[in-house]
Structure formats: structure tokens, C-alpha cells
Tab-separated table of C-alpha atoms and ligand atoms in Angstrom:
chain	number	residue	atom	x	y	z
E	1	MET	CA	-109.942	18.815	-109.102
E	2	ILE	CA	-112.173	17.466	-111.903
E	3	LYS	CA	-113.346	14.675	-109.585
E	4	THR	CA	-114.342	17.274	-106.950
E	5	ILE	CA	-116.230	19.403	-109.539
E	6	ILE	CA	-118.016	16.271	-110.826
E	7	SER	CA	-118.956	15.284	-107.218
E	8	ILE	CA	-120.347	18.792	-106.497
E	9	GLY	CA	-122.200	18.687	-109.858
E	10	LEU	CA	-123.722	15.283	-109.023
E	11	TRP	CA	-124.917	16.508	-105.614
E	12	ALA	CA	-126.399	19.596	-107.340
E	13	ILE	CA	-128.294	17.353	-109.815
E	14	PHE	CA	-129.561	15.117	-106.932
E	15	GLY	CA	-130.665	18.289	-105.073
E	16	TRP	CA	-132.432	19.620	-108.212
E	17	ILE	CA	-134.234	16.258	-108.769
E	18	CYS	CA	-135.170	16.140	-105.071
E	19	ALA	CA	-136.376	19.808	-105.277
E	20	SER	CA	-138.623	19.013	-108.264
E	21	TRP	CA	-140.289	16.161	-106.257
E	22	LEU	CA	-140.235	17.339	-102.657
E	23	GLY	CA	-139.855	21.094	-102.991
E	24	SER	CA	-136.860	23.469	-103.018
E	25	ASN	CA	-136.104	23.183	-99.275
E	26	ALA	CA	-135.603	19.426	-99.530
E	27	GLY	CA	-133.478	19.948	-102.659
E	28	TRP	CA	-131.202	22.528	-100.903
E	29	GLY	CA	-131.059	20.286	-97.824
E	30	LEU	CA	-129.852	17.313	-99.889
E	31	PHE	CA	-127.288	19.495	-101.665
E	32	ALA	CA	-126.011	20.844	-98.302
E	33	PHE	CA	-125.873	17.300	-96.918
E	34	GLY	CA	-123.870	16.159	-99.957
E	35	LEU	CA	-121.366	19.018	-99.563
E	36	SER	CA	-120.995	18.258	-95.817
E	37	CYS	CA	-120.310	14.587	-96.626
E	38	MET	CA	-117.674	15.666	-99.137
E	39	ILE	CA	-116.009	17.958	-96.548
E	40	LEU	CA	-116.039	15.185	-93.938
E	41	VAL	CA	-114.559	12.627	-96.350
E	42	SER	CA	-111.890	15.202	-97.352
E	43	GLY	CA	-111.080	15.807	-93.679
E	44	TRP	CA	-110.768	12.094	-93.045
E	45	GLN	CA	-108.541	11.696	-96.125
E	46	LEU	CA	-106.345	14.593	-94.960
E	47	SER	CA	-105.941	13.003	-91.530
E	48	ARG	CA	-104.789	9.753	-93.247
E	49	ILE	CA	-102.328	11.773	-95.308
E	50	GLN	CA	-101.074	13.451	-92.118
E	51	ALA	CA	-100.539	10.048	-90.541
E	52	TRP	CA	-98.672	8.849	-93.650
E	53	ILE	CA	-96.365	11.903	-93.664
E	54	LYS	CA	-95.014	10.715	-90.319
E	55	ASN	CA	-93.906	7.491	-92.055
E	56	ILE	CA	-93.179	8.932	-95.438
E	57	ASN	CA	-91.039	5.956	-96.444
E	58	ASP	CA	-94.140	3.691	-96.491
E	59	PRO	CA	-96.459	3.732	-99.529
E	60	PRO	CA	-99.256	6.322	-99.269
E	61	PRO	CA	-102.654	5.086	-97.919
E	62	PRO	CA	-104.924	3.554	-100.605
E	63	SER	CA	-108.241	5.099	-101.822
E	64	ILE	CA	-107.800	8.679	-100.747
E	65	GLY	CA	-109.855	10.078	-103.584
E	66	PRO	CA	-108.467	13.108	-105.398
E	67	TRP	CA	-105.258	12.934	-103.290
E	68	ASP	CA	-104.306	9.703	-105.057
E	69	ASP	CA	-103.266	11.651	-108.144
E	70	ILE	CA	-101.123	14.053	-106.083
E	71	LEU	CA	-99.489	11.597	-103.674
E	72	ALA	CA	-98.614	8.842	-106.163
E	73	PRO	CA	-96.101	10.938	-108.196
E	74	ILE	CA	-94.707	12.515	-104.974
E	75	TYR	CA	-94.169	9.042	-103.542
E	76	ARG	CA	-92.575	7.826	-106.792
E	77	GLN	CA	-90.138	10.786	-106.758
E	78	LEU	CA	-89.437	10.190	-103.079
E	79	ARG	CA	-88.578	6.523	-103.784
E	80	LYS	CA	-86.318	7.541	-106.645
E	81	ASN	CA	-84.506	10.123	-104.495
E	82	GLN	CA	-84.137	7.606	-101.723
E	83	GLN	CA	-82.631	5.038	-104.068
E	84	GLU	CA	-80.213	7.661	-105.361
E	85	ILE	CA	-79.261	8.647	-101.801
E	86	THR	CA	-78.706	4.976	-100.872
E	87	ALA	CA	-76.517	4.438	-103.961
E	88	LEU	CA	-74.611	7.636	-103.168
E	89	ASN	CA	-74.141	6.592	-99.523
E	90	ARG	CA	-72.884	3.205	-100.640
E	91	HIS	CA	-70.458	4.929	-102.982
E	92	VAL	CA	-69.229	7.283	-100.243
E	93	ASP	CA	-68.914	4.335	-97.824
E	94	GLY	CA	-66.851	2.490	-100.439
E	95	ILE	CA	-64.553	5.493	-100.854
E	96	MET	CA	-64.220	5.868	-97.076
E	97	LEU	CA	-63.412	2.163	-96.691
E	98	ALA	CA	-60.828	2.432	-99.475
E	99	ALA	CA	-59.317	5.485	-97.763
E	100	GLU	CA	-59.226	3.554	-94.471
E	101	ALA	CA	-57.545	0.618	-96.184
E	102	LEU	CA	-54.777	2.797	-97.648
E	103	PRO	CA	-51.350	1.694	-96.427
E	104	ASP	CA	-50.498	5.407	-96.222
E	105	GLY	CA	-51.990	7.896	-93.817
E	106	ALA	CA	-54.419	10.441	-95.310
E	107	ILE	CA	-55.523	13.661	-93.630
E	108	THR	CA	-57.872	16.251	-95.119
E	109	LEU	CA	-57.688	19.907	-94.090
E	110	ASP	CA	-60.005	22.771	-94.924
E	111	GLU	CA	-58.885	26.095	-96.438
E	112	SER	CA	-57.631	27.289	-93.023
E	113	MET	CA	-55.675	24.067	-92.496
E	114	LEU	CA	-58.118	22.797	-89.878
E	115	LEU	CA	-58.434	19.035	-89.667
E	116	THR	CA	-61.621	17.686	-91.237
E	117	TRP	CA	-60.916	13.969	-91.524
E	118	CYS	CA	-58.126	11.387	-91.266
E	119	ASN	CA	-57.835	7.653	-91.751
E	120	GLN	CA	-56.723	5.107	-89.153
E	121	THR	CA	-53.171	4.902	-90.551
E	122	ALA	CA	-52.709	8.658	-90.184
E	123	SER	CA	-54.020	8.428	-86.598
E	124	GLU	CA	-51.352	5.836	-85.867
E	125	HIS	CA	-48.596	7.738	-87.668
E	126	ILE	CA	-49.164	11.077	-85.967
E	127	GLY	CA	-51.092	10.036	-82.887
E	128	LEU	CA	-54.319	11.748	-83.954
E	129	ASP	CA	-57.738	11.282	-82.403
E	130	LEU	CA	-60.290	12.398	-84.992
E	131	HIS	CA	-63.005	13.091	-82.397
E	132	VAL	CA	-60.730	15.305	-80.337
E	133	ASP	CA	-58.615	16.876	-83.077
E	134	ARG	CA	-61.314	17.606	-85.689
E	135	ASN	CA	-61.442	21.353	-86.469
E	136	HIS	CA	-58.067	21.915	-84.836
E	137	SER	CA	-55.225	23.469	-86.795
E	138	ILE	CA	-52.739	20.956	-88.203
E	139	PHE	CA	-49.976	23.193	-86.815
E	140	ASN	CA	-51.239	22.488	-83.289
E	141	ILE	CA	-51.375	18.780	-84.021
E	142	LEU	CA	-48.040	18.411	-85.830
E	143	ARG	CA	-45.965	20.747	-83.775
E	144	ALA	CA	-42.639	20.260	-85.559
E	145	PRO	CA	-41.092	23.540	-86.832
E	146	GLU	CA	-39.900	21.819	-90.030
E	147	PHE	CA	-43.513	20.913	-90.830
E	148	ALA	CA	-44.626	24.520	-90.288
E	149	ARG	CA	-41.907	25.709	-92.678
E	150	TYR	CA	-42.852	23.033	-95.200
E	151	ALA	CA	-46.601	23.718	-95.032
E	152	ARG	CA	-46.088	27.440	-95.572
E	153	GLN	CA	-44.455	26.868	-98.966
E	154	ASN	CA	-46.519	27.698	-102.045
E	155	SER	CA	-46.102	24.268	-103.575
E	156	TRP	CA	-44.799	20.918	-102.358
E	157	PRO	CA	-42.901	19.179	-105.133
E	158	VAL	CA	-41.125	16.769	-102.744
E	159	PRO	CA	-42.250	15.186	-99.471
E	160	LEU	CA	-40.820	16.181	-96.111
E	161	LEU	CA	-38.912	13.605	-94.042
E	162	MET	CA	-39.810	13.998	-90.374
E	163	HIS	CA	-38.570	12.173	-87.306
E	164	LEU	CA	-41.223	11.857	-84.622
E	165	ASN	CA	-40.859	10.365	-81.194
E	166	LYS	CA	-43.905	8.290	-80.297
E	167	ASP	CA	-44.065	6.307	-77.049
E	168	GLY	CA	-40.292	6.555	-76.747
E	169	GLN	CA	-39.774	5.139	-80.231
E	170	GLU	CA	-38.236	7.129	-83.037
E	171	LYS	CA	-40.360	7.070	-86.187
E	172	ALA	CA	-39.393	8.295	-89.673
E	173	LEU	CA	-42.340	9.728	-91.640
E	174	LEU	CA	-42.542	11.044	-95.170
E	175	VAL	CA	-45.165	13.800	-95.276
E	176	GLN	CA	-46.555	15.092	-98.573
E	177	LEU	CA	-48.940	18.032	-98.794
E	178	THR	CA	-51.213	18.591	-101.835
E	179	ARG	CA	-54.000	21.006	-102.669
E	180	TYR	CA	-57.352	19.603	-103.771
E	181	GLY	CA	-60.958	20.700	-104.411
E	182	LEU	CA	-61.710	24.336	-103.645
E	183	GLY	CA	-58.645	25.235	-101.630
E	184	GLN	CA	-58.648	22.229	-99.293
E	185	PHE	CA	-55.475	20.308	-98.470
E	186	LEU	CA	-54.575	16.643	-98.392
E	187	VAL	CA	-51.688	15.395	-96.233
E	188	VAL	CA	-50.321	11.950	-97.067
E	189	THR	CA	-48.025	10.296	-94.508
E	190	ARG	CA	-45.833	7.236	-95.071
E	191	ASP	CA	-43.905	5.346	-92.396
E	192	VAL	CA	-40.353	4.859	-93.663
E	193	THR	CA	-38.797	3.779	-90.357
E	194	GLN	CA	-37.980	0.284	-91.656
E	195	VAL	CA	-36.703	1.601	-94.979
E	196	GLU	CA	-34.458	4.042	-93.148
E	197	LYS	CA	-33.225	1.306	-90.802
E	198	LEU	CA	-32.431	-0.964	-93.758
E	199	GLU	CA	-30.603	1.854	-95.477
E	200	THR	CA	-28.563	2.535	-92.309
E	201	THR	CA	-27.819	-1.197	-91.946
E	202	ARG	CA	-26.732	-1.345	-95.585
E	203	LYS	CA	-24.473	1.690	-95.186
E	204	ASP	CA	-23.020	0.340	-91.918
E	205	PHE	CA	-22.467	-3.021	-93.563
E	206	VAL	CA	-20.572	-1.557	-96.519
E	207	ALA	CA	-18.518	0.586	-94.117
E	208	ASN	CA	-17.794	-2.445	-91.908
E	209	VAL	CA	-16.765	-4.697	-94.797
E	210	SER	CA	-14.487	-1.982	-96.173
E	211	HIS	CA	-12.993	-1.414	-92.736
E	212	GLU	CA	-12.483	-5.139	-92.108
E	213	LEU	CA	-10.740	-5.663	-95.446
E	214	ARG	CA	-8.750	-2.459	-95.364
E	215	THR	CA	-6.551	-3.438	-92.411
E	216	PRO	CA	-5.204	-6.724	-93.834
E	217	LEU	CA	-4.919	-5.128	-97.270
E	218	THR	CA	-2.849	-2.235	-95.872
E	219	VAL	CA	-0.566	-4.641	-94.015
E	220	LEU	CA	-0.204	-6.846	-97.081
E	221	SER	CA	0.581	-4.023	-99.476
E	222	GLY	CA	3.005	-2.526	-96.898
E	223	PHE	CA	4.993	-5.769	-96.840
E	224	LEU	CA	4.930	-6.064	-100.627
E	225	GLU	CA	6.159	-2.474	-101.032
E	226	THR	CA	8.970	-3.077	-98.543
E	227	LEU	CA	10.005	-6.250	-100.352
E	228	HIS	CA	9.802	-4.468	-103.692
E	229	ASP	CA	11.929	-1.510	-102.576
E	230	MET	CA	14.627	-3.633	-100.941
E	231	PRO	CA	17.802	-4.244	-102.919
E	232	GLU	CA	18.204	-7.795	-104.184
E	233	GLY	CA	19.784	-10.104	-101.615
E	234	SER	CA	19.486	-7.668	-98.685
E	235	LEU	CA	16.982	-9.963	-96.950
E	236	SER	CA	18.062	-13.094	-95.156
E	237	GLY	CA	16.190	-16.337	-95.858
E	238	GLU	CA	14.771	-16.253	-92.320
E	239	GLN	CA	13.496	-12.664	-92.683
E	240	ARG	CA	11.905	-13.491	-96.040
E	241	GLN	CA	10.152	-16.458	-94.487
E	242	ARG	CA	8.845	-14.336	-91.603
E	243	TYR	CA	7.509	-11.685	-93.991
E	244	GLN	CA	5.879	-14.326	-96.159
E	245	ALA	CA	4.224	-15.933	-93.119
E	246	MET	CA	2.811	-12.531	-92.075
E	247	MET	CA	1.512	-11.841	-95.566
E	248	LEU	CA	-0.067	-15.289	-95.715
E	249	GLU	CA	-1.800	-14.632	-92.399
E	250	GLN	CA	-3.324	-11.364	-93.717
E	251	ALA	CA	-4.391	-13.001	-96.980
E	252	GLN	CA	-6.028	-15.846	-95.048
E	253	ARG	CA	-7.849	-13.327	-92.896
E	254	MET	CA	-9.302	-11.648	-95.946
E	255	GLN	CA	-10.169	-15.046	-97.373
E	256	ALA	CA	-12.001	-15.968	-94.151
E	257	ILE	CA	-13.986	-12.697	-94.191
E	258	VAL	CA	-14.978	-13.115	-97.840
E	259	ALA	CA	-15.901	-16.787	-97.275
E	260	ASP	CA	-18.117	-15.850	-94.291
E	261	LEU	CA	-19.733	-13.015	-96.251
E	262	LEU	CA	-20.527	-15.403	-99.086
E	263	THR	CA	-21.981	-17.917	-96.622
E	264	LEU	CA	-24.170	-15.202	-95.105
E	265	SER	CA	-25.416	-14.005	-98.477
E	266	THR	CA	-26.197	-17.601	-99.556
E	267	LEU	CA	-28.111	-18.170	-96.324
E	268	GLU	CA	-30.059	-14.948	-96.777
E	269	SER	CA	-31.011	-15.569	-100.380
E	270	SER	CA	-32.083	-19.214	-100.168
E	271	PRO	CA	-35.519	-20.340	-98.947
E	272	ASN	CA	-36.095	-22.090	-95.613
E	273	ALA	CA	-33.992	-25.226	-95.193
E	274	GLU	CA	-36.131	-28.362	-95.493
E	275	GLY	CA	-33.379	-30.915	-96.111
E	276	GLU	CA	-32.899	-34.442	-94.836
E	277	PRO	CA	-32.517	-35.976	-91.362
E	278	VAL	CA	-28.986	-35.136	-90.225
E	279	ARG	CA	-27.364	-37.204	-87.481
E	280	MET	CA	-26.072	-34.376	-85.336
E	281	SER	CA	-23.778	-36.555	-83.164
E	282	ALA	CA	-21.551	-37.169	-86.209
E	283	LEU	CA	-21.229	-33.415	-86.845
E	284	ILE	CA	-20.580	-32.710	-83.160
E	285	HIS	CA	-17.832	-35.370	-82.940
E	286	THR	CA	-16.105	-33.973	-86.036
E	287	ALA	CA	-16.323	-30.435	-84.590
E	288	LEU	CA	-14.922	-31.732	-81.274
E	289	GLN	CA	-11.968	-33.376	-83.034
E	290	GLN	CA	-11.128	-30.109	-84.795
E	291	GLY	CA	-11.774	-28.206	-81.569
E	292	ARG	CA	-9.227	-30.308	-79.676
E	293	VAL	CA	-6.629	-29.465	-82.307
E	294	LEU	CA	-7.495	-25.750	-82.038
E	295	SER	CA	-7.335	-25.941	-78.248
E	296	GLY	CA	-3.921	-27.632	-78.335
E	297	ASP	CA	-4.840	-29.635	-75.223
E	298	GLN	CA	-5.273	-26.452	-73.210
E	299	HIS	CA	-8.916	-27.082	-72.280
E	300	VAL	CA	-10.914	-29.813	-70.640
E	301	PHE	CA	-13.728	-31.112	-72.842
E	302	VAL	CA	-16.866	-32.718	-71.413
E	303	GLU	CA	-19.182	-34.471	-73.872
E	304	ASN	CA	-22.796	-35.310	-73.313
E	305	VAL	CA	-24.003	-36.198	-76.799
E	306	ALA	CA	-27.059	-38.319	-77.658
E	307	ASP	CA	-26.198	-40.544	-80.569
E	308	ASP	CA	-29.615	-41.208	-82.067
E	309	LEU	CA	-31.038	-37.691	-82.445
E	310	CYS	CA	-31.495	-36.265	-85.948
E	311	VAL	CA	-32.472	-32.814	-87.171
E	312	ASN	CA	-34.202	-32.293	-90.484
E	313	GLY	CA	-32.054	-29.782	-92.273
E	314	ILE	CA	-28.990	-29.054	-94.350
E	315	GLU	CA	-25.868	-30.809	-93.134
E	316	THR	CA	-23.294	-28.192	-94.181
E	317	GLU	CA	-25.249	-25.368	-92.501
E	318	LEU	CA	-25.771	-27.349	-89.302
E	319	ALA	CA	-22.079	-28.324	-89.272
E	320	SER	CA	-21.082	-24.669	-89.544
E	321	ALA	CA	-23.377	-23.643	-86.647
E	322	VAL	CA	-22.143	-26.516	-84.442
E	323	SER	CA	-18.514	-25.696	-85.115
E	324	ASN	CA	-18.954	-21.892	-84.750
E	325	LEU	CA	-20.297	-22.214	-81.200
E	326	LEU	CA	-17.594	-24.691	-80.217
E	327	THR	CA	-14.706	-22.690	-81.728
E	328	ASN	CA	-15.949	-19.548	-80.013
E	329	ALA	CA	-16.011	-21.355	-76.662
E	330	ILE	CA	-12.397	-22.450	-77.203
E	331	ARG	CA	-11.254	-19.019	-78.402
E	332	TYR	CA	-12.851	-17.131	-75.533
E	333	THR	CA	-11.912	-19.538	-72.736
E	334	PRO	CA	-8.475	-19.201	-71.171
E	335	LYS	CA	-6.131	-22.144	-70.636
E	336	ASP	CA	-7.402	-24.938	-68.348
E	337	GLY	CA	-11.035	-23.858	-68.767
E	338	THR	CA	-13.770	-26.466	-69.208
E	339	ILE	CA	-15.971	-26.717	-72.291
E	340	THR	CA	-19.100	-28.845	-72.037
E	341	VAL	CA	-20.802	-29.890	-75.255
E	342	SER	CA	-24.319	-31.341	-74.967
E	343	TRP	CA	-26.833	-32.667	-77.474
E	344	TYR	CA	-30.073	-33.941	-75.980
E	345	ILE	CA	-33.845	-34.051	-76.280
E	346	THR	CA	-35.941	-32.059	-73.803
E	347	GLU	CA	-39.142	-33.204	-72.118
E	348	SER	CA	-41.193	-31.170	-74.615
E	349	GLY	CA	-39.548	-32.936	-77.575
E	350	GLN	CA	-37.196	-30.119	-78.556
E	351	ALA	CA	-33.592	-30.993	-79.363
E	352	CYS	CA	-30.888	-28.859	-77.827
E	353	TYR	CA	-27.237	-28.404	-78.825
E	354	SER	CA	-25.440	-26.413	-76.172
E	355	VAL	CA	-21.882	-25.336	-75.591
E	356	GLN	CA	-20.992	-24.148	-72.120
E	357	ASP	CA	-17.642	-22.671	-71.248
E	358	THR	CA	-15.915	-21.270	-68.193
E	359	GLY	CA	-14.374	-18.484	-70.258
E	360	ILE	CA	-14.291	-14.711	-70.195
E	361	GLY	CA	-18.080	-14.339	-70.394
E	362	ILE	CA	-20.004	-11.418	-71.872
E	363	ALA	CA	-21.462	-8.333	-70.177
E	364	SER	CA	-25.267	-8.193	-70.322
E	365	GLN	CA	-25.364	-5.033	-72.485
E	366	ASP	CA	-23.331	-6.796	-75.213
E	367	ILE	CA	-25.423	-9.968	-75.402
E	368	PRO	CA	-28.288	-8.604	-77.604
E	369	ARG	CA	-25.772	-7.310	-80.176
E	370	LEU	CA	-23.601	-10.422	-80.530
E	371	THR	CA	-25.413	-11.713	-83.614
E	372	GLU	CA	-24.976	-8.415	-85.487
E	373	ARG	CA	-22.513	-8.636	-88.316
E	374	PHE	CA	-18.968	-7.664	-87.295
E	375	TYR	CA	-19.970	-6.987	-83.698
E	376	ARG	CA	-17.237	-8.010	-81.320
E	377	VAL	CA	-16.913	-7.304	-77.629
E	378	ASP	CA	-13.142	-7.281	-77.817
E	379	ARG	CA	-11.981	-6.540	-81.356
E	380	GLY	CA	-8.320	-7.278	-80.604
E	381	ARG	CA	-9.004	-10.650	-79.031
E	382	SER	CA	-11.338	-11.678	-81.844
E	383	ARG	CA	-8.764	-10.767	-84.505
E	384	ALA	CA	-5.902	-12.387	-82.608
E	385	THR	CA	-7.792	-15.686	-82.623
E	386	GLY	CA	-8.698	-15.437	-86.316
E	387	GLY	CA	-12.296	-14.271	-85.835
E	388	THR	CA	-14.203	-12.539	-88.614
E	389	GLY	CA	-16.994	-11.147	-86.433
E	390	LEU	CA	-19.516	-13.013	-88.588
E	391	GLY	CA	-19.662	-16.431	-86.853
E	392	LEU	CA	-22.691	-15.745	-84.656
E	393	ALA	CA	-24.510	-13.882	-87.450
E	394	ILE	CA	-24.129	-17.022	-89.576
E	395	THR	CA	-25.194	-19.262	-86.681
E	396	LYS	CA	-28.307	-17.165	-86.111
E	397	HIS	CA	-29.248	-17.375	-89.785
E	398	VAL	CA	-28.762	-21.145	-89.789
E	399	ALA	CA	-30.967	-21.330	-86.681
E	400	MET	CA	-33.699	-19.232	-88.299
E	401	ARG	CA	-33.632	-21.316	-91.470
E	402	HIS	CA	-34.146	-24.440	-89.348
E	403	ASN	CA	-36.908	-22.853	-87.195
E	404	ALA	CA	-34.496	-23.104	-84.291
E	405	GLU	CA	-33.682	-20.569	-81.609
E	406	LEU	CA	-30.214	-19.380	-80.630
E	407	THR	CA	-30.108	-18.523	-76.933
E	408	ILE	CA	-27.205	-16.902	-75.124
E	409	HIS	CA	-26.719	-16.888	-71.359
E	410	SER	CA	-23.557	-15.344	-70.047
E	411	ARG	CA	-22.056	-13.359	-67.239
E	412	PHE	CA	-18.973	-11.237	-67.600
E	413	GLY	CA	-16.017	-13.178	-66.196
E	414	ALA	CA	-18.118	-16.246	-65.418
E	415	GLY	CA	-18.433	-18.135	-68.712
E	416	SER	CA	-21.174	-18.529	-71.297
E	417	LEU	CA	-23.842	-20.944	-72.449
E	418	PHE	CA	-24.818	-20.858	-76.124
E	419	SER	CA	-27.713	-23.125	-77.180
E	420	LEU	CA	-29.410	-24.019	-80.425
E	421	ILE	CA	-32.928	-25.268	-79.737
E	422	PHE	CA	-34.703	-27.145	-82.546
E	423	PRO	CA	-38.511	-27.526	-82.506
E	424	PRO	CA	-40.032	-31.058	-82.224
E	425	SER	CA	-41.212	-30.797	-85.863
E	426	ARG	CA	-37.552	-30.862	-86.975
E	427	VAL	CA	-36.432	-33.628	-84.648
E	428	SER	CA	-36.404	-37.389	-85.242
E	429	GLN	CA	-34.691	-40.364	-83.602
E	430	THR	CA	-32.846	-43.166	-85.381
E	431	ASP	CA	-32.661	-46.756	-84.125
W	1	ADP	P1	-15.828	-13.601	-83.832
W	1	ADP	O1	-15.311	-14.061	-85.125
W	1	ADP	O2	-15.345	-12.251	-83.442
W	1	ADP	O3	-15.723	-14.591	-82.751
W	1	ADP	P2	-18.639	-14.124	-83.622
W	1	ADP	O4	-19.785	-13.602	-84.394
W	1	ADP	O5	-18.427	-15.595	-83.594
W	1	ADP	O6	-17.379	-13.358	-84.159
W	1	ADP	O7	-18.799	-13.629	-82.126
W	1	ADP	C1	-19.061	-12.269	-81.888
W	1	ADP	C2	-18.503	-11.832	-80.566
W	1	ADP	O8	-19.172	-12.513	-79.525
W	1	ADP	C3	-17.051	-12.219	-80.378
W	1	ADP	O9	-16.188	-11.241	-80.927
W	1	ADP	C4	-16.936	-12.272	-78.862
W	1	ADP	O10	-16.722	-10.979	-78.354
W	1	ADP	C5	-18.316	-12.739	-78.418
W	1	ADP	N1	-18.348	-14.182	-78.115
W	1	ADP	C6	-18.783	-15.164	-78.920
W	1	ADP	N2	-18.709	-16.355	-78.293
W	1	ADP	C7	-18.227	-16.115	-77.063
W	1	ADP	C8	-17.933	-16.949	-75.908
W	1	ADP	N3	-18.116	-18.248	-75.918
W	1	ADP	N4	-17.448	-16.321	-74.819
W	1	ADP	C9	-17.260	-14.982	-74.785
W	1	ADP	N5	-17.514	-14.161	-75.823
W	1	ADP	C10	-17.990	-14.716	-76.940
């Protein structure tokens, strides 16, 4: 403003000087010319300012006279605001990224329980699509009646366990609702399917172990009670011997179950088996010798065993896997059946131990469950032949610890082929 007044004053002085020399008309003319120049310059400056406003993020144009003093502080404030907005955006982005990275699902709802935002995990848990479902009621999205009941409570001290069916798969979700801000809601979802499965497996396992041990224990205590209640000398030597043999059989059964359970727990708790090169042919020949005794010459054995192949691993574990597959073949193959034991290297460098039998075979629906603990196709037959129902579970663990694969091919009534396939990295050949 002062600059403008000074400029007008200067033009007035020039006009007055000019008037004193060339007369008043010339003086007024010069003054008018000066004012016109000032108006033109102002107009030009305004048009530059107008052009700058379109790109307000750039610095204001230089030398724009009196506007310099106005635009410089505006621009400084603008820059400051912009920096604050950028910092704020970065902060919000960081929070959003953190929310996206949460292992739990997070959903925000407004006061009317309409969806405002959700992270990727929540989308996967509930099958949400933020673009489609935004501003839709959570009750239309999560249509389970138990959720509606839960959400309508006044407070949510404990989460709700829900079972959803997504793409044909049952999913267990823990859903926790909380109030935040000015009446908005936060829904946190956690996938507990695996936890629930583990818990079921643990419960089943305890029930199975108890069941498996209860039968021999009942038989054993029954015999002991009978012996205890009988008057002295009322039992012949032969009867006593028979009772003792039966009790011994039950005790051995329990011993076998406990031994297998201990083996399984050792396998589960120890790290992957590195070990030393183990000459598998020696283990296979020992297992075959014991197998022949178990068979009592009732089966035909065919051997096809490479002598020089070694597997890097733990000898006792490998011996147990080799013998488990062979004993099973003997136990589940009727008299005169053929059992073929092979140990060879494949073209791709894998080493394969396989036991093929012409036995009772296994129906296709049972095959995937054979390596579950205590799973037996025919409980009676397994027990009658001294099985614990844990042999294949142990074999599978041994395989996993040696990076090997246990494959099962079988047809009901037409025999089975069990193979342990070791990767080339575990295989070596001796001279
Ligand atoms: P078990 O002690 O009962 O033999 P396993 O874990 O070794 O326990 O085997 C589980 C089940 O798999 C057996 O009960 C049996 O039904 C089936 N099975 C295993 N091997 C064979 C085989 N060679 N032929 C037929 N069935 C088999």
C-alpha cells in the first residue's frame, strides 16, 4: 500500500514539475500517463498472479511489486500446510499398512454398524469385498444369527466363536466386537481353525490312548481278581499256566503301546534327522530274518535289495520304518501269499524301499487315514496280530524326518505296495 502511495506521489511531483515548465495541461497529462502505467503494470501483475494460482504449489512469480509482500507469507503458509499434510498422510499410510499387516482381521463400522473399512485378513476371513460391501450393514455381511445376538449385546467381554463355511471348508473364527471413537465399532476376527483342530486331535488322542490301554488293563485286572478270589489250590497247574500266559499277553500289549507312544513322542520332539550314512541292505536283511520267523514259513519272500545304497539318517529310526512295513505285509497277507521286498535307486537318483504283498489290501477310502494314530481298518485283525495301530504313524514320522515320502498303493482284496522314497540329497553309494 505504502509503495502504491509513494508511486502516486512521485507521479504527482513529476506532473507538478512538468506543469511549472510546460504548463498545467502537460503536468496533468504526465500525471494521467503515470497513473495509467501504474494500472497497466498492476493488471499485468494480477494476470501473473492468476497464472500462478493455477499452479499454486510452485513459488509465486518474482518481482510483482506490492503483491510480493502479500504472496510471500501466503506461499510460506501454504508450504508449511503442505508439509504437515504430507507428514500426516505418511502417518496415516503407516497406520493403514500396520493395520493391513495385522495377523488378525480388523473391520471398522460406523454408529449404525455399516462397514467403513476392513483389512485384507478380514476380507479373507469373512469373504468381504471392501468396494462392494462398504456402507452395507455388518448384519447383511455376516448373516449368522449367533453374530446378530452377540452384536446386540451392550458389551462384549468375551469373543464369539463362529463356524463359517467358506468354499466348502469349515472355518473356526473368534470374533470380538469393541466400541471406539464416537460410537463407532471395531470387529477383530481371528482364525482358530488350526487351534481347534489341534485341540480335537489332542482330545481324540487322549481318548484313544485311554481306550487302547483300558481293554488290556480290564482283562488283566479281571484275571488277577479271579486268581485272588479263588481258594488256595483250587486251580490246576495247567489252568494257572494258561491264565498267566493270557495275563502276560495283555501286559505285553500295553508295553508295546507305551513303547510306540514313546517312540512317536521322541520322533516329534527331536529336530530333523541328519545322522550318518546307513547301509540299508543290512537293516533290510535283519528285518527279513525276523519277518521269516514271524511268518513261520507261511509266505513266499522275494528279495530285490541293492547292497551298496546308503541313506543319511538315524539307523534305529530307519530300522523301525523298514521293519514296520515288512511286519505289516506279513500280518495282513494270508498264508501262501508273496511278499516282495525291494531296495533300489531310481533313474532320478532317489532311493526306494518298497514292500509289496498279495494280502488283503485296503479300500481306497481308508488309505488317506492309515497314518493317523490308532487308525486301523480292521481293529480285531490288528489286535489279533499284536498291532498297536501306531506303526504307520511312526513310519510316516521317520519318513518326514529323513525328507522321505511314504506312498501307499493298494486295492481292497488285491494286495498293497508301501514305499519309502528318499531324496537324492540323502542317498549315497558305497564301494
Ligand atoms: P497296526 O498296528 O494296526 O498294524 P499300523 O499303523 O501299522 O497299525 O497300520 C494301520 C492299519 O493299516 C492296520 O491296522 C491295517 O488295517 C492297515 N495296513 C497296514 N499295512 C497293511 C498291509 N500291508 N495290508 C493291508 N492293510 C494294512
